[in-house]
Coordinates of C-alpha atoms in Angstrom, one line a residue:
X245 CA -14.7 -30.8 16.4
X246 CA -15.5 -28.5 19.4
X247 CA -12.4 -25.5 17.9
X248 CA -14.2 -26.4 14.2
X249 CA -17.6 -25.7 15.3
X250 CA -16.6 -22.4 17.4
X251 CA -14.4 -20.9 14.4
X252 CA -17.7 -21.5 12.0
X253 CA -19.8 -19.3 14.3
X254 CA -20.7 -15.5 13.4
X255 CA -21.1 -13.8 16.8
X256 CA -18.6 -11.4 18.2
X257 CA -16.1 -12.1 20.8
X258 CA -15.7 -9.0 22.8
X259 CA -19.5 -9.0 23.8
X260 CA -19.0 -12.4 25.3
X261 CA -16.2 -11.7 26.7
X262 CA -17.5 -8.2 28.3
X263 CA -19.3 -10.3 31.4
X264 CA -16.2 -11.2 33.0
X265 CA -13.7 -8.4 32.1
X266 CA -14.9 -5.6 31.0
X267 CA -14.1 -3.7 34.2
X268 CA -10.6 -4.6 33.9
X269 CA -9.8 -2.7 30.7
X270 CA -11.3 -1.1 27.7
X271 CA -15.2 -0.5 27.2
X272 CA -15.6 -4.1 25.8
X273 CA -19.3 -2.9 24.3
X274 CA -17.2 -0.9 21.4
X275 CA -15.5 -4.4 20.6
X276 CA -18.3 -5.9 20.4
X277 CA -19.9 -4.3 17.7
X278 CA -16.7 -4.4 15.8
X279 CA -17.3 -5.3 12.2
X280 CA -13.6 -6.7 11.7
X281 CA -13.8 -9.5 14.6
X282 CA -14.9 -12.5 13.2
X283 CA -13.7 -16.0 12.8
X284 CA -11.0 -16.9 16.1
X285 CA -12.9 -14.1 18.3
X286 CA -16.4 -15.4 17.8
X287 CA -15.2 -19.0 18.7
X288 CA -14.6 -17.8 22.2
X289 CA -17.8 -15.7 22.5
X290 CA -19.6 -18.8 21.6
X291 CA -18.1 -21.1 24.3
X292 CA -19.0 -18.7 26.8
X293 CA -22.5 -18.1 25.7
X294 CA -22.8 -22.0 25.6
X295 CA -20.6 -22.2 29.5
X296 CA -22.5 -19.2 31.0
X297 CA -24.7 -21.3 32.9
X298 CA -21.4 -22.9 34.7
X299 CA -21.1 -25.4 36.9
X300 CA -22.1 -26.4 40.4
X301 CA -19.6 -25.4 43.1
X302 CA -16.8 -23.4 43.4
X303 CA -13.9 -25.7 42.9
X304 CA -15.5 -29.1 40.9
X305 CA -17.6 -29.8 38.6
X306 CA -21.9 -31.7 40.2
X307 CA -20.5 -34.7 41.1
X308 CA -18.3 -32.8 44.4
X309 CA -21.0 -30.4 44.4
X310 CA -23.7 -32.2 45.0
X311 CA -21.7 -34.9 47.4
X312 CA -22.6 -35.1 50.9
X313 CA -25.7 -32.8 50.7
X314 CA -28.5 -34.4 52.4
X315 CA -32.3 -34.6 51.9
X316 CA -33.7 -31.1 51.7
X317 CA -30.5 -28.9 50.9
X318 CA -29.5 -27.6 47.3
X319 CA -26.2 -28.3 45.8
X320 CA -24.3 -24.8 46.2
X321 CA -24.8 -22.1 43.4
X322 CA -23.0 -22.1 40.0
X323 CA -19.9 -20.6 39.3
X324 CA -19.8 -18.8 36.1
X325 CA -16.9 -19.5 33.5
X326 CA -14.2 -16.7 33.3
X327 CA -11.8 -16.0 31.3
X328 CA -9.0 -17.2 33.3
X329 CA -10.2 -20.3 32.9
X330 CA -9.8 -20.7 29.5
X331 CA -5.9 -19.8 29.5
X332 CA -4.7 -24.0 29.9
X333 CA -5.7 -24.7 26.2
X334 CA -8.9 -23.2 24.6
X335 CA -7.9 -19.7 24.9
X336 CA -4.8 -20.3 22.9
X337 CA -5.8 -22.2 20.3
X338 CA -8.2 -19.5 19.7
X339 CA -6.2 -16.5 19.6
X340 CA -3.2 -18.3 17.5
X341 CA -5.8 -18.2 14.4
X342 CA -5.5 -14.2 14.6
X343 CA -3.1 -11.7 12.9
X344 CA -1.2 -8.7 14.6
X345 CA -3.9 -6.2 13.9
X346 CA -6.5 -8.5 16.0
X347 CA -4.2 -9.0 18.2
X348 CA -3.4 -5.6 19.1
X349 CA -7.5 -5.3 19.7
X350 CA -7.1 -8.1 22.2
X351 CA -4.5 -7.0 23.9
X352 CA -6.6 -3.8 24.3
X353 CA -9.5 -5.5 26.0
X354 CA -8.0 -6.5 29.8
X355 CA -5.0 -6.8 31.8
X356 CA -5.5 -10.9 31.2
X357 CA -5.4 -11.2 27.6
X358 CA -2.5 -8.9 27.4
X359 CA -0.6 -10.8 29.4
X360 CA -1.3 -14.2 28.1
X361 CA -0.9 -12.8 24.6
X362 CA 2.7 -12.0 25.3
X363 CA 3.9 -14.9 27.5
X364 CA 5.5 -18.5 26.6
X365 CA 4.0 -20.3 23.8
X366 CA 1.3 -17.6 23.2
X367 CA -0.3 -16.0 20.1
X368 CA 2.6 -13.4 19.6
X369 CA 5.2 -16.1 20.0
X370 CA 3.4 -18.2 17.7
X371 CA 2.7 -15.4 15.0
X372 CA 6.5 -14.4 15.1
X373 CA 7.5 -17.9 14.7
X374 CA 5.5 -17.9 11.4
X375 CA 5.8 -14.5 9.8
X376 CA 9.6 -14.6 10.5
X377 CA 11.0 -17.9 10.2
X378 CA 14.0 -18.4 8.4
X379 CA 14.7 -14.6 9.5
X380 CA 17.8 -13.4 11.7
X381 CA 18.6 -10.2 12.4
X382 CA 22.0 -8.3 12.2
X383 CA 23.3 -8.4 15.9
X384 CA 20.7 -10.3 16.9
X385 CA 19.8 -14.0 16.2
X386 CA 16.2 -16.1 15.2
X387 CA 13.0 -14.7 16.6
X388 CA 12.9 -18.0 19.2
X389 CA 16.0 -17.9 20.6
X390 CA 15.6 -21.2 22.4
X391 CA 15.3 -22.8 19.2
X392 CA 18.8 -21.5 18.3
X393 CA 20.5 -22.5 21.4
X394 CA 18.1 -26.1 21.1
X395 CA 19.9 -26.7 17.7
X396 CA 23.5 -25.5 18.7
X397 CA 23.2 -27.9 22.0
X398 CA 21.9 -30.8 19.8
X399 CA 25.1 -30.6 17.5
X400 CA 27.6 -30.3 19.6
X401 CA 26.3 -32.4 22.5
X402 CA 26.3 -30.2 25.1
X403 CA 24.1 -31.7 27.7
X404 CA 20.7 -29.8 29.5
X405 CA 19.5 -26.8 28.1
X406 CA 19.4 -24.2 30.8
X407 CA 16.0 -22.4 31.1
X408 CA 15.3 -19.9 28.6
X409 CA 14.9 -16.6 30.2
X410 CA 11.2 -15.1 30.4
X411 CA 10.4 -12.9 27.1
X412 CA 8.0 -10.7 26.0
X413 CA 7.2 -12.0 22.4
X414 CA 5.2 -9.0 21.7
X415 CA 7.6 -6.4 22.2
X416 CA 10.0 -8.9 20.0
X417 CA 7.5 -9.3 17.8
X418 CA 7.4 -5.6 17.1
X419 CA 11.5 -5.3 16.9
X420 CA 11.6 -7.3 14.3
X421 CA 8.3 -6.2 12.3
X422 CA 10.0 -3.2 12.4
X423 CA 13.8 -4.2 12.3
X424 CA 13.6 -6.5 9.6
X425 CA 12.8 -3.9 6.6
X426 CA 15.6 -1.8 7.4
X427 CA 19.5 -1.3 6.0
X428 CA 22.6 -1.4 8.0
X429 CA 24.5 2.1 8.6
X430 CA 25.4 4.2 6.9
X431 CA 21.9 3.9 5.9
X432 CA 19.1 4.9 8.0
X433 CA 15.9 3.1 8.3
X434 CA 14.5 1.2 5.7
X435 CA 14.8 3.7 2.8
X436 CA 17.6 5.2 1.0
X437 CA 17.5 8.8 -0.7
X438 CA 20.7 9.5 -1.6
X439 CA 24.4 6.9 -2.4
X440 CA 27.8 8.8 -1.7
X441 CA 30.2 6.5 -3.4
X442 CA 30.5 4.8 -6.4
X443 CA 29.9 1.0 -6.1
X444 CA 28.2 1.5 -2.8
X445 CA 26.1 -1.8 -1.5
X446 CA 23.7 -0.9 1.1
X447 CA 23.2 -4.3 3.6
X448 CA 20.0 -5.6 4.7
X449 CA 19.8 -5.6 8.9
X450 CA 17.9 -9.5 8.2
X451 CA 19.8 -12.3 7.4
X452 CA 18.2 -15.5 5.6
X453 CA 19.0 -18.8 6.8
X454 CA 19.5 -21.3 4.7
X455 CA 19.4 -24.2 7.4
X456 CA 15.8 -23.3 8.3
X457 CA 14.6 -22.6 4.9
X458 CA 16.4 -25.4 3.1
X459 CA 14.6 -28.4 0.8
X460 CA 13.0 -30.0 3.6
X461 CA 10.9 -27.3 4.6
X462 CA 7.9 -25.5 2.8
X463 CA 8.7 -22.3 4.3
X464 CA 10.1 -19.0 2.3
X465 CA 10.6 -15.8 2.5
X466 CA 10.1 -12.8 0.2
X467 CA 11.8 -9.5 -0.1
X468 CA 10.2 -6.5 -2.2
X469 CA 11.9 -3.4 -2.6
X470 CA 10.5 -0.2 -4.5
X471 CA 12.5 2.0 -6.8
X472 CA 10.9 5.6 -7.4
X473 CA 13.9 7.1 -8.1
X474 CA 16.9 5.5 -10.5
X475 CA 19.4 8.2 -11.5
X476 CA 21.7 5.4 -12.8
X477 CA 21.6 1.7 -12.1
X478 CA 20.6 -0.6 -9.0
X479 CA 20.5 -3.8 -8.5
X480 CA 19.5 -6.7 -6.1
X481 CA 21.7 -9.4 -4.5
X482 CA 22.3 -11.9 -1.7
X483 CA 26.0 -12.5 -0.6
X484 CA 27.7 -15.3 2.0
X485 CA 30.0 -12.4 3.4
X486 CA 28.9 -13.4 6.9
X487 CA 30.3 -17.2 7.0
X488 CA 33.7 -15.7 5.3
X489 CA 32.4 -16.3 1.8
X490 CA 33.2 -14.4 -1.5
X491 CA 30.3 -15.3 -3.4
X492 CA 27.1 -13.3 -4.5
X493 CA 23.7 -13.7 -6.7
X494 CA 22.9 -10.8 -8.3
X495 CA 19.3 -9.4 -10.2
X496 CA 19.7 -6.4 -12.9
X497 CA 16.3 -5.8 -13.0
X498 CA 16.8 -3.7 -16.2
X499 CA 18.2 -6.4 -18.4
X500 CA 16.4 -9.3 -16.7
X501 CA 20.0 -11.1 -15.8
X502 CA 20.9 -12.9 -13.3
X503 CA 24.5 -12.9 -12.4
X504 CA 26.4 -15.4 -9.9
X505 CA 29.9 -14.4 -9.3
X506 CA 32.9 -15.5 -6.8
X507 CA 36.0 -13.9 -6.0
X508 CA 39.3 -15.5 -6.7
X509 CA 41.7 -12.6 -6.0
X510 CA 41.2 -9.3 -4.0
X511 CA 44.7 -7.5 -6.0
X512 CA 44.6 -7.7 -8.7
X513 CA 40.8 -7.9 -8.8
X514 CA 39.8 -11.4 -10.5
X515 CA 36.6 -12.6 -10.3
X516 CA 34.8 -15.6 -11.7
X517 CA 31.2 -15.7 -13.2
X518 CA 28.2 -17.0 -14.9
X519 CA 25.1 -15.3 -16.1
X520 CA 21.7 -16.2 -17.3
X521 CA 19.1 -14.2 -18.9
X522 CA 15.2 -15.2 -17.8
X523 CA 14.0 -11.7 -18.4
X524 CA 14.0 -9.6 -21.7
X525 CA 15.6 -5.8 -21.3
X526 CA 13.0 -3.5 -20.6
X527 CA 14.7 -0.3 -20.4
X528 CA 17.9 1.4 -22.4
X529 CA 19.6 4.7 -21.4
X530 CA 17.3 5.0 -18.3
X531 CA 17.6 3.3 -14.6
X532 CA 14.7 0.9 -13.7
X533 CA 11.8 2.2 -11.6
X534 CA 9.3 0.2 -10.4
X535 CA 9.5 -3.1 -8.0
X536 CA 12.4 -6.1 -7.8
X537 CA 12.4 -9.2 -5.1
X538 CA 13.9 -12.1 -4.4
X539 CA 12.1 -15.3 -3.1
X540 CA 14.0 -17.8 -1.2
X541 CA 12.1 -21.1 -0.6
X542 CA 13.7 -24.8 -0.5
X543 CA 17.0 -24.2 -1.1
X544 CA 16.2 -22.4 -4.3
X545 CA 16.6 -18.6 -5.2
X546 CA 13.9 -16.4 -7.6
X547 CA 13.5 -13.2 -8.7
X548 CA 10.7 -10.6 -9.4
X549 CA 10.2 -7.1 -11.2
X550 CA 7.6 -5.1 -11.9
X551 CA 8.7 -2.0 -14.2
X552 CA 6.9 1.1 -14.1
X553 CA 7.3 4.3 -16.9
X554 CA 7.0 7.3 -14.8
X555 CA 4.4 9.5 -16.6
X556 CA 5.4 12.2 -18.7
X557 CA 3.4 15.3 -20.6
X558 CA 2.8 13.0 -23.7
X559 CA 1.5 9.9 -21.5
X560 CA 0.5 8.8 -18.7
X561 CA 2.1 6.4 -16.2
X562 CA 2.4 2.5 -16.8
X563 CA 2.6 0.1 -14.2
X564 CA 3.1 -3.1 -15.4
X565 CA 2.8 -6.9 -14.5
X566 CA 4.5 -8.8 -12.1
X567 CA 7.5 -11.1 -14.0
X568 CA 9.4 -14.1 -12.5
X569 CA 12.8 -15.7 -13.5
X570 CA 11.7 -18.5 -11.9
X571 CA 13.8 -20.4 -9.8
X572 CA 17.2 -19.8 -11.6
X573 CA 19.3 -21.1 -9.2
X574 CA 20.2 -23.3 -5.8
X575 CA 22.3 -22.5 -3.0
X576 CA 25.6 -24.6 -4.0
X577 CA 27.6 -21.4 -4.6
X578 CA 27.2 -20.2 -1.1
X579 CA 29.3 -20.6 2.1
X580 CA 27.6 -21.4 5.9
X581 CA 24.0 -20.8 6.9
X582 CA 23.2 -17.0 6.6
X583 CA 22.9 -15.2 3.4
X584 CA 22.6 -11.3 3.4
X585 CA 20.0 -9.1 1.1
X586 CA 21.4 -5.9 -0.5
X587 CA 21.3 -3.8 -2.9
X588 CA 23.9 -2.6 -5.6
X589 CA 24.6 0.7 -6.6
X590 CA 26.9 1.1 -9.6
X591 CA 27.1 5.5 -9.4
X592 CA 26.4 8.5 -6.9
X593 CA 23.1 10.3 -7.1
X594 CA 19.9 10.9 -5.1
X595 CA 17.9 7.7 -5.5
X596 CA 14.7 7.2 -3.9
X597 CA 14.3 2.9 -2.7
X598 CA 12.6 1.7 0.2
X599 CA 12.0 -1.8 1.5
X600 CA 8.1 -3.0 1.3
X601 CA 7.8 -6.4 2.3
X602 CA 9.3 -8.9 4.2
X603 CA 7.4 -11.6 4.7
X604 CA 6.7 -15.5 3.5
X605 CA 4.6 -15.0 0.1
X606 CA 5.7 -13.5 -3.2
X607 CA 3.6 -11.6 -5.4
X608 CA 2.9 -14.5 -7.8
X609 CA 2.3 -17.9 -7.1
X610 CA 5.8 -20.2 -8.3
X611 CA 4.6 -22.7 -11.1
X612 CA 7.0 -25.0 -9.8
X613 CA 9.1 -25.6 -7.3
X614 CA 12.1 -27.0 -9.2
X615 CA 15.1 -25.4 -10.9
X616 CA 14.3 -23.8 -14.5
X617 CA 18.1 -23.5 -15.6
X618 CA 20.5 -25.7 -15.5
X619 CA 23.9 -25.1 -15.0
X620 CA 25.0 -26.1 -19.0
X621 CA 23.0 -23.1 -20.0
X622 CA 24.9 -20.5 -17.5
X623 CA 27.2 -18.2 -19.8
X624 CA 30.8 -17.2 -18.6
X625 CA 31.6 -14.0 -17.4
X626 CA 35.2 -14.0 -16.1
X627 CA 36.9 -10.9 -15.2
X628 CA 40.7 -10.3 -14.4
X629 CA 42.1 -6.6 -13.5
X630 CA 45.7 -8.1 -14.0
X631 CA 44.6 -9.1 -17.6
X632 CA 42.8 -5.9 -18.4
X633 CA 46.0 -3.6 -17.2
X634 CA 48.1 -5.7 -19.5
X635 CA 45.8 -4.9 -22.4
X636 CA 46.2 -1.7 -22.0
X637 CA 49.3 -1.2 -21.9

């Protein structure tokens, strides 16, 4: 009731806060006035508005400092609340309500709140935990770490956990803010100007784990890439390469066809298929432009596209609406727990792509959370190399 009635205040924190720290960092006075801080940061300001008065004593609360003190003598002079005092429970469940932007300002205001922003169990930790679960990255493993050796101990029995190492989840939380939009060499960053080889696939640096995002837990996560520039065709697809698989999903978002192949046979090439077609073909002769995304979310994949006619002298340009497939398919095909995003170029040329989101939310709200296809209405699309040299010759 108390965290209810401070998150339904309007005052500001920063100007609270300003009486007991505003000599340790920035001018707190320009926070104050802030128009942005509202919500989490007036909570605080409120309880120590409401505390300022403290408490008798230096060390307990009237009852020790009022013992012992005889006829004539007054109980020993208040001690205001600080900050510090806060950092046991109230603090945190404050600061958890805030996003990385407020953060960042908090962080900004002493020495204190950086430092219990970025410890154990604090606001960065607990952000990172939320924006990136389900998340690994390439070289790397979950955002908690602990929770990774927790699970790996609890299967195999392996007795105490040691002590996990001291962290500093905001620098961590930064990495992989910044990691997890990028593609793995020979691409740079998180955008791609230019494909070198035919067939090229360029690999997300995140993985998806399908342990921690399977059917008994609500969370997802959402990858958006943009297309300006399509000098032939591109496509979007997840792959179980990194458990030793040979299967892949794969979006066209041109025809609106989604694709689920496996490898039988490296030489000579066979592969084994099945396709469905949510979507209707919305370009011919042309590669698409616009947006394309895939949602993962209880074990079950979906796809996105939003197309986007490049304007010409005779019109202008046409964004269009955001379309689904729905959830076309679950994760029966796949081998192990991590799943990798990529993209699939079929020709050379200087494309322009670059990764937008990653994050839990699509761009449209699923209707439902259960398959829309099932597998009787997947079409075959076998291919055999050894079959097609026979023909022929």
């Amino acid at each position: 009731a108390a965290l209810k009635f401070m998150c339904d205040t309007g005052t500001a924190f920063a100007g609270a806060m300003a009486m007991d720290v505003g000599a340790q960092g920035l001018p707190l006075q320009q926070l104050a006035s802030a128009d942005g801080y509202k919500g989490a940061f007036n909570a605080i300001g409120r309880l120590f508005h409401a505390c300022s008065t403290g408490w008798p004593g230096p060390e307990g609360g009237p009852e020790q400092a009022c013992e012992g003190a005889g006829p004539g003598m007054q109980p020993s002079a208040p001690r205001k609340l600080e900050l510090a005092d806060l950092s046991d429970g109230p603090y945190f469940n404050i600061v958890e309500l805030l996003g990385s932007e407020d953060l960042n300002q908090c962080d900004m205001a002493c020495r204190l709140t950086r430092d219990l922003n970025r410890s154990n169990g604090g606001p960065w930790w607990a952000l990172g935990k939320r924006d990136f679960v389900g998340l690994e990255l390439d070289g790397d493993t979950i955002f908690d770490p602990s929770e990774e050796v927790a699970a790996v101990a609890a299967r195999a029995a392996a007795g105490p956990l040691r002590k996990m190492v001291r962290v500093d989840w905001k620098s961590r939380y930064t990495r992989f803010h910044h990691e997890v939009k990028m593609f793995r060499t020979p691409f740079v960053g998180s955008e791609i100007t230019a494909v070198q080889q035919a067939d090229e696939i360029a690999y997300c640096r995140h993985k998806l784990r399908t342990d921690l995002l399977s059917a008994d837990t609500p969370a997802g996560i959402y990858l958006e890439v943009q297309v300006h520039a399509n000098p032939d065709n591109v496509s979007l697809a997840v792959v179980d390469f990194e458990a030793g698989g040979c299967s892949s999903v794969t979006f066209s978002p041109d025809t609106g066809a989604v694709i689920r192949e496996r490898k039988v046979r490296e030489a000579p090439r066979k592969v084994e298929g099945t396709y469905i077609q949510p979507l209707s073909t919305i370009t011919t002769g042309q590669g698409f432009e616009g947006s394309m995304g895939l949602y993962l979310q209880g074990g079950k994949l979906a796809f996105f596209r939003k197309h986007v006619e490049r304007a010409t002298e005779d019109k202008p340009e046409v964004v269009g609406h955001w379309e689904s497939t729905g959830f076309v398919t679950d994760l029966s095909w796949a081998e192990g727990a991590r799943l990798t995003p990529c993209l699939a170029f079929r020709d050379i040329g200087n494309y322009h792509l670059c990764t937008t989101r990653v994050d839990t939310e699509p761009p449209v709200k699923m209707l439902s959370n259960k398959l829309d296809f099932e597998d009787n209405v997947w079409r075959s699309l076998d291919w055999d190399a050894g079959e097609q040299d026979d023909m022929d010759m």
